[in-house]
Backbone as CSV, one residue per row, in Angstrom:
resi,resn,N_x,N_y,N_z,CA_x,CA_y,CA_z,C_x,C_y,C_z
1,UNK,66.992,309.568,-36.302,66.592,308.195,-36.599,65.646,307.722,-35.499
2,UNK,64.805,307.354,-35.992,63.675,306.181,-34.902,64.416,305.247,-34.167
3,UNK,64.027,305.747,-32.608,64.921,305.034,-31.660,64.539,303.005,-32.200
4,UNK,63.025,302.765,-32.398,63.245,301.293,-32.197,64.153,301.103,-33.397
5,UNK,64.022,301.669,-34.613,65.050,301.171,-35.969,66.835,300.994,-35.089
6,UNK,66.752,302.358,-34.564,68.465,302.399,-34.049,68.655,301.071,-32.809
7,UNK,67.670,300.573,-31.631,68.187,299.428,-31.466,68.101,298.137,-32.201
8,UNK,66.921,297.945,-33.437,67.058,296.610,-34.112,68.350,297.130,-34.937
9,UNK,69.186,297.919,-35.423,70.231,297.904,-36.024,71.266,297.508,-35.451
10,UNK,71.325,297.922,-34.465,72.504,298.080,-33.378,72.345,296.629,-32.620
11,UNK,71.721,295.657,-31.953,71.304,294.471,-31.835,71.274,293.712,-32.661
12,UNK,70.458,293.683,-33.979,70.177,293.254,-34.414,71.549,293.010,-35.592
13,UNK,72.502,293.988,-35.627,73.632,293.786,-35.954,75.033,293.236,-35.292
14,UNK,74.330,293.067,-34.046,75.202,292.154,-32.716,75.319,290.850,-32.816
15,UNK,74.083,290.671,-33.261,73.262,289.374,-33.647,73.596,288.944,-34.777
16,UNK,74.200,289.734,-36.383,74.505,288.783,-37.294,76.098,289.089,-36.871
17,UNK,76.767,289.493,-36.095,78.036,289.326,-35.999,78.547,287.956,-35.238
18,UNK,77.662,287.936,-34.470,77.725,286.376,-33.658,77.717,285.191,-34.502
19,UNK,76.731,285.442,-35.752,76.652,284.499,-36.436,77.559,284.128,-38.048
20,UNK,78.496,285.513,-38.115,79.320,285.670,-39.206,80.474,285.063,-38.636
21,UNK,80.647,285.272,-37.059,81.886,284.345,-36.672,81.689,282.792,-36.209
22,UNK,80.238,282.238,-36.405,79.965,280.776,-36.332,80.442,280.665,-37.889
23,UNK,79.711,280.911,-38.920,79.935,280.718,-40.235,81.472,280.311,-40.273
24,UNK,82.521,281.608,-39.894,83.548,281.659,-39.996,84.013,280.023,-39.531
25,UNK,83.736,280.076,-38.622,84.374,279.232,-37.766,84.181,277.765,-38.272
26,UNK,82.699,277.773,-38.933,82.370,276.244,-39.543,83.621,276.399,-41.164
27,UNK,83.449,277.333,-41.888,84.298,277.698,-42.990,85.673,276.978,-42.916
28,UNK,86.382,277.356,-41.184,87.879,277.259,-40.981,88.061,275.726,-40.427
29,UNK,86.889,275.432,-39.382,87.282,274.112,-38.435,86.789,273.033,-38.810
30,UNK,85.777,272.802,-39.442,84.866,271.759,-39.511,85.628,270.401,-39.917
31,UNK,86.399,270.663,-40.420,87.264,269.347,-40.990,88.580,268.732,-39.723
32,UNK,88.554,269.982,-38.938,89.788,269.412,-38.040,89.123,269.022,-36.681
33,UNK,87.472,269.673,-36.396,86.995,270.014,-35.377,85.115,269.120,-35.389
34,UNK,85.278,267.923,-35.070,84.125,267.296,-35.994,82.571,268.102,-34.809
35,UNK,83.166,268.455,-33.298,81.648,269.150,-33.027,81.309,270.252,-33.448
36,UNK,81.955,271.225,-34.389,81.418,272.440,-34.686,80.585,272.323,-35.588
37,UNK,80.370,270.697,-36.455,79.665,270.681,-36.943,78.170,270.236,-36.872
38,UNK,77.752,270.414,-35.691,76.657,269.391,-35.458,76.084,270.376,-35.482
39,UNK,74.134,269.714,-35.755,73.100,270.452,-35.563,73.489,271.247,-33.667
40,UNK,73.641,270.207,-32.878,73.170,270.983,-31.163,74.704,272.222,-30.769
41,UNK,75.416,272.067,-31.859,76.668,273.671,-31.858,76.004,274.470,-32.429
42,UNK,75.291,274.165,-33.730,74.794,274.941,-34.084,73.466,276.058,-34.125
43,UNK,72.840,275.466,-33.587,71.654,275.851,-33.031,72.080,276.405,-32.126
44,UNK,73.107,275.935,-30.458,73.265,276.915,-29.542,73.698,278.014,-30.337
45,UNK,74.549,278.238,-31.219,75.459,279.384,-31.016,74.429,279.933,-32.051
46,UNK,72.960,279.681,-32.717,72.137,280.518,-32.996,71.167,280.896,-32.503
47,UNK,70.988,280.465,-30.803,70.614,280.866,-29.881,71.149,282.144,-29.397
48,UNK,72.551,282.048,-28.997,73.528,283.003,-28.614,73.268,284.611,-29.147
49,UNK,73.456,283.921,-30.247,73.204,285.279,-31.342,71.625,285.760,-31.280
50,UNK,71.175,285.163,-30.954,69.551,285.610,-30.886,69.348,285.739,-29.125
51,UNK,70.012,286.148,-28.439,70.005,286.386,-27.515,69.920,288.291,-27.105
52,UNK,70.429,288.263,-28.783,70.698,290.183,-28.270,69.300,290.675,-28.908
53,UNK,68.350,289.389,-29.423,67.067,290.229,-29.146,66.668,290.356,-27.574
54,UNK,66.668,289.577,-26.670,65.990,289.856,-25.363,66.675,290.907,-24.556
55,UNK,68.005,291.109,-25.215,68.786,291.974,-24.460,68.491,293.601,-25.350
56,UNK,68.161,294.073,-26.568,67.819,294.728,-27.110,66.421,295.644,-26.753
57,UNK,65.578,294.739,-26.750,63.971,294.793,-26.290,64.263,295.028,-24.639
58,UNK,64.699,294.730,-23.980,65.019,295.042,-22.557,65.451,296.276,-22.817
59,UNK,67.245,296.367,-23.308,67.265,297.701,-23.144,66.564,299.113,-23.835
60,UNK,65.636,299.030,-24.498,64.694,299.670,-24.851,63.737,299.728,-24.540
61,UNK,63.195,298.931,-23.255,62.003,298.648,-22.473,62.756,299.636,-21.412
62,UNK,64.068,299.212,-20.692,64.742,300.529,-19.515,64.946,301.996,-19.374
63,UNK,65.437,302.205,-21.056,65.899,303.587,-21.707,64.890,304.162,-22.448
64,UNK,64.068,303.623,-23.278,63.085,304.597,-23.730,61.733,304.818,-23.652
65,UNK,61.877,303.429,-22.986,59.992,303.362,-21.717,60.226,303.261,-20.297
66,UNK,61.381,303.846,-20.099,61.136,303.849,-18.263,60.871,302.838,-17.405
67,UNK,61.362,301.477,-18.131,60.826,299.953,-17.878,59.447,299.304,-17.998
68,UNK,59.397,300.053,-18.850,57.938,299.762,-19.440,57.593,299.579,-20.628
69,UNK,56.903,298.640,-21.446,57.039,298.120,-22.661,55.468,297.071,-22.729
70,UNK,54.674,297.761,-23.991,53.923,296.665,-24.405,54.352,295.650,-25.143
71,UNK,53.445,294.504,-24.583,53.787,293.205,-25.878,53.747,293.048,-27.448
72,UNK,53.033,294.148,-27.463,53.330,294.121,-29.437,54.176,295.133,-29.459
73,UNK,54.494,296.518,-28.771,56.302,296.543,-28.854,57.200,295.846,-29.198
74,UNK,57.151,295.301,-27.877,58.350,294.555,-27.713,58.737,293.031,-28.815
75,UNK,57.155,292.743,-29.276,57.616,291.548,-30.416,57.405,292.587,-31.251
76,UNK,57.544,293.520,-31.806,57.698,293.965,-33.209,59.020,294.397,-33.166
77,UNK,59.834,294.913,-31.844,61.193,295.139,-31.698,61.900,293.956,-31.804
78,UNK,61.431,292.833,-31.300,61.892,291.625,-31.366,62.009,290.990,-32.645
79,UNK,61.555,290.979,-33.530,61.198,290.795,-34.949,62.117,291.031,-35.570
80,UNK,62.295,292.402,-35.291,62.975,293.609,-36.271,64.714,293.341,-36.316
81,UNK,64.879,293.107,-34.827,66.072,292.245,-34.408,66.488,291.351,-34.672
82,UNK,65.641,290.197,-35.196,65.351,289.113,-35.653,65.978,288.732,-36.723
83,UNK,65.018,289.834,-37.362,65.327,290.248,-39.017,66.593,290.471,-39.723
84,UNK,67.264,291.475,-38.906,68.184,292.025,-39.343,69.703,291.164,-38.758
85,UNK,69.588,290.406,-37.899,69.926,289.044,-37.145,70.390,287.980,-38.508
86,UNK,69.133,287.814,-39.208,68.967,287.043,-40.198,69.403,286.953,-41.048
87,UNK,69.109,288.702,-41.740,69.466,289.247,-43.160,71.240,288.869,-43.037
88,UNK,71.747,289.702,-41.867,73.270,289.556,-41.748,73.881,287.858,-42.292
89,UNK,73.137,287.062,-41.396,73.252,285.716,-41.697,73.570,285.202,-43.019
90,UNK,72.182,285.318,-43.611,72.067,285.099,-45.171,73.437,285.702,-46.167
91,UNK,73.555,286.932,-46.353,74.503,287.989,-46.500,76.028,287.146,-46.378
92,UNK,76.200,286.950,-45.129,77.522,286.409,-44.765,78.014,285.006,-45.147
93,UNK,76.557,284.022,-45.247,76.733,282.669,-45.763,76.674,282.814,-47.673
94,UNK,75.959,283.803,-48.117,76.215,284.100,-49.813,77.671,284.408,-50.004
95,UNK,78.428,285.074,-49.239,79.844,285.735,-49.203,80.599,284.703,-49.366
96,UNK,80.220,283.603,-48.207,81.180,282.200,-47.816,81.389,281.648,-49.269
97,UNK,79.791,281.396,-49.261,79.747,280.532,-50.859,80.789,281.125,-52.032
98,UNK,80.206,282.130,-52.465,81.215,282.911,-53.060,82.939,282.484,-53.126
99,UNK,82.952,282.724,-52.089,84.693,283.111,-51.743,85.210,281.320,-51.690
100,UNK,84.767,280.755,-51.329,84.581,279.357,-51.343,84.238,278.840,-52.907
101,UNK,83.940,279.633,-53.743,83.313,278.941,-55.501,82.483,278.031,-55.223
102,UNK,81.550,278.219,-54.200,80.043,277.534,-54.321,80.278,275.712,-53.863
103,UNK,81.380,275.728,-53.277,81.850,274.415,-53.027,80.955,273.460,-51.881
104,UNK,80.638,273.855,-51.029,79.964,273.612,-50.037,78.832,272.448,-50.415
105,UNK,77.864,272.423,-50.991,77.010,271.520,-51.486,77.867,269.697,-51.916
106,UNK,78.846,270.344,-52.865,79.677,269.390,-53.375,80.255,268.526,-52.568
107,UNK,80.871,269.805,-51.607,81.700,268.982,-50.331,80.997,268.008,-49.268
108,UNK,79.601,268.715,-49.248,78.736,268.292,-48.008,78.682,267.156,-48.746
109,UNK,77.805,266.557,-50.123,77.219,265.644,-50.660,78.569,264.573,-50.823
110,UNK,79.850,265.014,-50.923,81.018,263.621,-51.045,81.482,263.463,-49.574
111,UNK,81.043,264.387,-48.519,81.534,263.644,-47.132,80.271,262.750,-46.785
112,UNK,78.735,263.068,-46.867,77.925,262.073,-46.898,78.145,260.809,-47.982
113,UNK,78.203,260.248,-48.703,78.899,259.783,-49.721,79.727,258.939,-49.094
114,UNK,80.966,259.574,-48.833,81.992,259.005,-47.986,81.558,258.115,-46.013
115,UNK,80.845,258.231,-45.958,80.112,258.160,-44.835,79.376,257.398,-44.809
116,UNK,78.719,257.261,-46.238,77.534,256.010,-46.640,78.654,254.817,-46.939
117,UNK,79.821,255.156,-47.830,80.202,253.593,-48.220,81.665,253.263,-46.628
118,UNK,81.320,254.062,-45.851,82.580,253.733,-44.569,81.397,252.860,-43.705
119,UNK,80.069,253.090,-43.551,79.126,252.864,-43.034,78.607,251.674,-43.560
120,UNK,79.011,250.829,-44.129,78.925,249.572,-45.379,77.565,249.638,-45.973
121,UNK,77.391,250.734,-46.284,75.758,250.738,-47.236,76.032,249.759,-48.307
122,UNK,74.906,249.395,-48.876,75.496,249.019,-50.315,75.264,249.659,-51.246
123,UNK,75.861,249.377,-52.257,75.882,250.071,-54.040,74.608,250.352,-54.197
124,UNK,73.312,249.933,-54.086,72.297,250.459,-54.024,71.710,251.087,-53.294
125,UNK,71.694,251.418,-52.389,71.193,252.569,-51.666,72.158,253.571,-51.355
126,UNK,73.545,253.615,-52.142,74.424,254.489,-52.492,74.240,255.507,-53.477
127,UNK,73.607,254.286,-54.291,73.299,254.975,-55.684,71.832,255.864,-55.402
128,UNK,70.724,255.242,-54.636,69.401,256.323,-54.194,70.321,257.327,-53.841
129,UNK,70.827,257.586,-52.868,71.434,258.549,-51.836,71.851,259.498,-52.885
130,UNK,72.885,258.793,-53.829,73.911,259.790,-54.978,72.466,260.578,-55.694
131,UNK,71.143,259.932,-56.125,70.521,260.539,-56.601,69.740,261.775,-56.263
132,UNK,69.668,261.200,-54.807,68.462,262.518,-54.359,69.660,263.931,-53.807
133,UNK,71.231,263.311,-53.841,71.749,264.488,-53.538,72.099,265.174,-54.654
134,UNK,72.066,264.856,-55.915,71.961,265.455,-57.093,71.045,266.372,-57.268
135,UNK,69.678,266.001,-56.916,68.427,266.714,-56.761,68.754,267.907,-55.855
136,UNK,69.123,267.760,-54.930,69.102,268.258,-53.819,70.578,269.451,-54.049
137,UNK,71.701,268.884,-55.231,72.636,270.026,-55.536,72.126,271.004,-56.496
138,UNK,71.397,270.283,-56.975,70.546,271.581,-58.702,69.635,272.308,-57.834
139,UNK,68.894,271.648,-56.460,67.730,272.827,-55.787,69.047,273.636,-55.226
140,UNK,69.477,273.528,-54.490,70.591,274.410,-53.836,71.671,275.181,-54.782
141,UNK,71.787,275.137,-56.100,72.177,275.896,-56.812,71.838,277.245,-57.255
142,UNK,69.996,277.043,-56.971,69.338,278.370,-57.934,69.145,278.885,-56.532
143,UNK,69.408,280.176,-56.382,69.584,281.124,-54.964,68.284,281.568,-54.800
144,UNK,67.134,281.699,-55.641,65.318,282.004,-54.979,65.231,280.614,-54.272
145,UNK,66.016,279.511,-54.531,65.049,278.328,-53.432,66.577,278.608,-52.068
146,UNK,67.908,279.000,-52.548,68.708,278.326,-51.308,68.825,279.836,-50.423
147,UNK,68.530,281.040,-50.784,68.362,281.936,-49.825,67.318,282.003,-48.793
148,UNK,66.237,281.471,-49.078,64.948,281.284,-47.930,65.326,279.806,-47.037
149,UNK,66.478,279.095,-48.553,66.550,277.917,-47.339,67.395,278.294,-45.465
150,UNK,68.432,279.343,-46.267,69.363,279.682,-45.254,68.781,280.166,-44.408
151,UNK,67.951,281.482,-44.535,66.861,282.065,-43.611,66.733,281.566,-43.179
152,UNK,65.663,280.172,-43.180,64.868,279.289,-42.510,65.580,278.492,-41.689
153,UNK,67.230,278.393,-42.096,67.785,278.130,-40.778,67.870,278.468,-39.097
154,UNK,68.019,279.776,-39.343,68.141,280.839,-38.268,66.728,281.291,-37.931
155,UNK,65.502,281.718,-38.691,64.316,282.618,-38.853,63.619,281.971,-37.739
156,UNK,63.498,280.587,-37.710,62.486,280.407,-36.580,63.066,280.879,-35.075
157,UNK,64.735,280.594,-34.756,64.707,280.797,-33.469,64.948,281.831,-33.150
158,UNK,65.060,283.211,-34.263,64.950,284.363,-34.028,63.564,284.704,-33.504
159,UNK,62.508,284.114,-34.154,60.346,284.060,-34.123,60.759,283.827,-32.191
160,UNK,61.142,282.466,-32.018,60.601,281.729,-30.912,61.184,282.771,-29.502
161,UNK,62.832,283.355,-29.801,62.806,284.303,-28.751,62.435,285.808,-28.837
162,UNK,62.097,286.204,-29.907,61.502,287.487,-29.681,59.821,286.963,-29.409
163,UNK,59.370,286.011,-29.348,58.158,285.667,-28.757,57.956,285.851,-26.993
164,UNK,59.026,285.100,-26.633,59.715,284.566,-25.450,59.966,285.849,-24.654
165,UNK,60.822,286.798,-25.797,61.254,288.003,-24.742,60.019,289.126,-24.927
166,UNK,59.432,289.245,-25.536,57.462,289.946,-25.235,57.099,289.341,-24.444
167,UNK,57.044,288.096,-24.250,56.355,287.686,-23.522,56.481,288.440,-21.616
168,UNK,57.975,287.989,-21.616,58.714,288.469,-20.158,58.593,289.871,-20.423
169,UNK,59.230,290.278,-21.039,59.546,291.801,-20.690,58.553,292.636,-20.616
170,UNK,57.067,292.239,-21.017,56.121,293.171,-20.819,55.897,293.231,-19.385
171,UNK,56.424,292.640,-18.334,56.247,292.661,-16.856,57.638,293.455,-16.515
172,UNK,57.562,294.687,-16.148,58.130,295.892,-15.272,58.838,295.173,-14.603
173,UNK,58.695,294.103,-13.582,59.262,293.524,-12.337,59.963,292.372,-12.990
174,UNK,59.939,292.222,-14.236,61.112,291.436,-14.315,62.549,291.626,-15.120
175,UNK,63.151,291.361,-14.349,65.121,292.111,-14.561,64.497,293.486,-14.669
176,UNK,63.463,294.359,-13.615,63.445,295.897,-13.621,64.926,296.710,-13.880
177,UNK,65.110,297.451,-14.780,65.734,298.511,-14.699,66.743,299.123,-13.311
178,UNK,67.976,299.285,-13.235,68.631,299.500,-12.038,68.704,301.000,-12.354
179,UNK,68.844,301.497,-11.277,68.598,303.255,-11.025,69.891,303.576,-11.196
């Protein structure tokens, strides 16, 4: 096997495991545990997980270039990591849905809901709200629009650190390789 395929697998499968046990974790806590649900948990801990691209691309910059690594290497290794980072993602949140009977949309749209009339909205801009989340449950139903949506959760900050880690790691002298 092609060494870069065997570390974006091997990383890059580090990487959707990190993020099959956030899933998990939003799946189990979210109702007892109100920060696991925020955008800034969530994003770190899809940082986290996208962390074993810089650590991937490193160790394949130490072990199979002698600490040495070009920048379109290392972002096409980064990518690849990325990718497969991602795919896992997607994969694991279709499973949730699944195993869950597609509940999630429903649930999200009656705790917002619930939130609008605790929040003393009124009946009319209850009723906008009820509408565009209707819209917004029929787009998230058909899986060609809600699988790229999920991607697009994770996809950019997989882009921004395999950018990040080409960038560094094409310099030898930085975190060099220990003998």
């Amino acid at each position: 096997m092609n060494q870069t395929l065997r570390y974006s697998l091997i990383y890059g499968g580090l990487s959707a495991a990190v993020l099959a046990a956030f899933i998990a974790v939003i799946g189990t806590l979210h109702e007892r545990v109100a920060f696991v649900a925020t955008l800034t948990f969530g994003y770190s801990v899809m940082l986290v997980a996208m962390s074993f691209v810089f650590v991937g691309v490193k160790r394949y910059r130490d072990v199979e270039g002698g600490g040495v690594i070009k920048f379109s290497h290392a972002l096409g290794l980064g990518l690849l990591i990325a990718l497969i980072g991602c795919i896992g993602y997607v994969l694991v949140w279709e499973a949730y849905l699944a195993i869950t009977h597609y509940r999630f949309m429903d649930d999200y749209i009656a705790k917002m809901l619930r939130d609008a009339h605790a929040s003393g909205k009124s009946a009319e801009q209850i009723a906008k709200m009820t509408a565009e989340f209707d819209g917004m449950r029929t787009m998230y139903a058909n899986p060609l629009i809600r699988i790229p949506m999920t991607f697009m959760e994770v996809g950019p900050v997989g882009l921004l650190v395999a950018l990040v880690s080409a960038a560094l790691l094409r310099n030898p002298r930085l975190f060099p390789a220990r003998s």
